[in-house]
């Protein structure tokens, strides 16, 4: 496997790295809203997927450039969990925007698979680089320059796709194991309580 060492900024295109939409106040859910907002609360499975309970907001005053496209990568720029997740229109229907706690990263699809890049950002080498470059104490922040310079190891595009699929399967397996353990614990405790109550 031939690996190319590069940085994130060398595989960007379009807007490159942009901030999510900055709301003036607290985001309120509007059942009639035309847009859905991805916030930190919507990132599930240890911040590796986007849930389907996003708030809705009116599209009034929100420019088209904020609308998420398939393959956009959402990166958590604030707080201690600085994971990335690729936005997919296969899983999420409708029009979405990201909140300002997220960077939106657009990669050149001829060079990089967004799912692979999101997976790679979440791996220990990149997470260590990010932790070393956090700024702020009360709310740690990752600035744009740090994100641009994230070191990336890049196999060819086909291999990236294969790795991304395997990485996603590993997450699914981990979540199933966690659910299995949780259900087993509930079952054992229920049996023990039933045993006690019979006496």
Short mmCIF file of N, CA, C and O in Angstrom, two decimals, residues 12 21 35 44 81 90-91 96 100 103 115 117 121 123 127 155 173 188:
data_model
loop_
_atom_site.label_atom_id
_atom_site.label_comp_id
_atom_site.label_asym_id
_atom_site.label_seq_id
_atom_site.Cartn_x
_atom_site.Cartn_y
_atom_site.Cartn_z
N UNK A 12 -8.02 20.17 0.13
CA UNK A 12 -9.29 20.90 0.23
C UNK A 12 -9.73 21.42 -1.13
O UNK A 12 -8.93 21.56 -2.05
N UNK A 21 -23.01 28.00 10.86
CA UNK A 21 -23.81 29.22 10.98
C UNK A 21 -23.87 29.69 12.42
O UNK A 21 -24.11 28.90 13.34
N UNK A 35 -35.06 24.20 7.53
CA UNK A 35 -33.70 23.70 7.68
C UNK A 35 -33.54 22.96 9.00
O UNK A 35 -34.19 23.28 9.99
N UNK A 44 -23.87 11.48 17.76
CA UNK A 44 -24.09 10.28 18.57
C UNK A 44 -22.99 9.25 18.34
O UNK A 44 -22.08 9.48 17.53
N UNK A 81 -13.93 17.08 22.90
CA UNK A 81 -14.15 16.02 21.92
C UNK A 81 -14.05 16.59 20.52
O UNK A 81 -15.01 17.18 20.02
N UNK A 90 -27.41 10.14 2.12
CA UNK A 90 -28.02 8.81 2.10
C UNK A 90 -28.74 8.54 3.42
O UNK A 90 -29.77 7.87 3.45
N UNK A 91 -28.16 9.05 4.50
CA UNK A 91 -28.71 8.78 5.83
C UNK A 91 -29.63 9.89 6.33
O UNK A 91 -30.48 9.64 7.19
N UNK A 96 -29.77 20.70 5.59
CA UNK A 96 -29.12 20.85 6.90
C UNK A 96 -28.10 21.97 6.87
O UNK A 96 -27.49 22.25 5.83
N UNK A 100 -22.30 26.86 14.85
CA UNK A 100 -20.97 27.50 14.87
C UNK A 100 -19.95 26.75 15.69
O UNK A 100 -18.76 27.07 15.66
N UNK A 103 -16.71 23.15 12.44
CA UNK A 103 -16.14 23.55 11.16
C UNK A 103 -16.72 22.64 10.09
O UNK A 103 -16.96 21.44 10.33
N UNK A 115 -15.30 10.07 4.04
CA UNK A 115 -15.48 9.12 5.15
C UNK A 115 -14.12 8.66 5.69
O UNK A 115 -13.97 8.48 6.90
N UNK A 117 -11.29 10.49 5.53
CA UNK A 117 -10.69 11.64 6.20
C UNK A 117 -11.30 11.82 7.59
O UNK A 117 -10.58 12.06 8.57
N UNK A 121 -9.12 11.50 11.02
CA UNK A 121 -9.05 12.60 12.00
C UNK A 121 -9.36 12.07 13.41
O UNK A 121 -8.81 12.56 14.40
N UNK A 123 -8.57 9.25 14.67
CA UNK A 123 -7.59 8.28 15.17
C UNK A 123 -6.58 8.95 16.11
O UNK A 123 -6.34 10.16 16.03
N UNK A 127 -5.69 12.99 16.88
CA UNK A 127 -6.27 13.51 18.12
C UNK A 127 -5.19 14.03 19.06
O UNK A 127 -5.39 15.03 19.75
N UNK A 155 -3.67 6.88 1.50
CA UNK A 155 -3.54 5.81 0.51
C UNK A 155 -4.27 6.22 -0.77
O UNK A 155 -4.84 7.32 -0.82
N UNK A 173 -19.77 -2.53 15.40
CA UNK A 173 -19.50 -3.66 16.29
C UNK A 173 -19.33 -3.20 17.73
O UNK A 173 -19.88 -3.81 18.66
N UNK A 188 -29.35 -9.74 34.23
CA UNK A 188 -28.80 -10.31 35.47
C UNK A 188 -29.41 -9.63 36.69
O UNK A 188 -29.85 -10.29 37.65
#
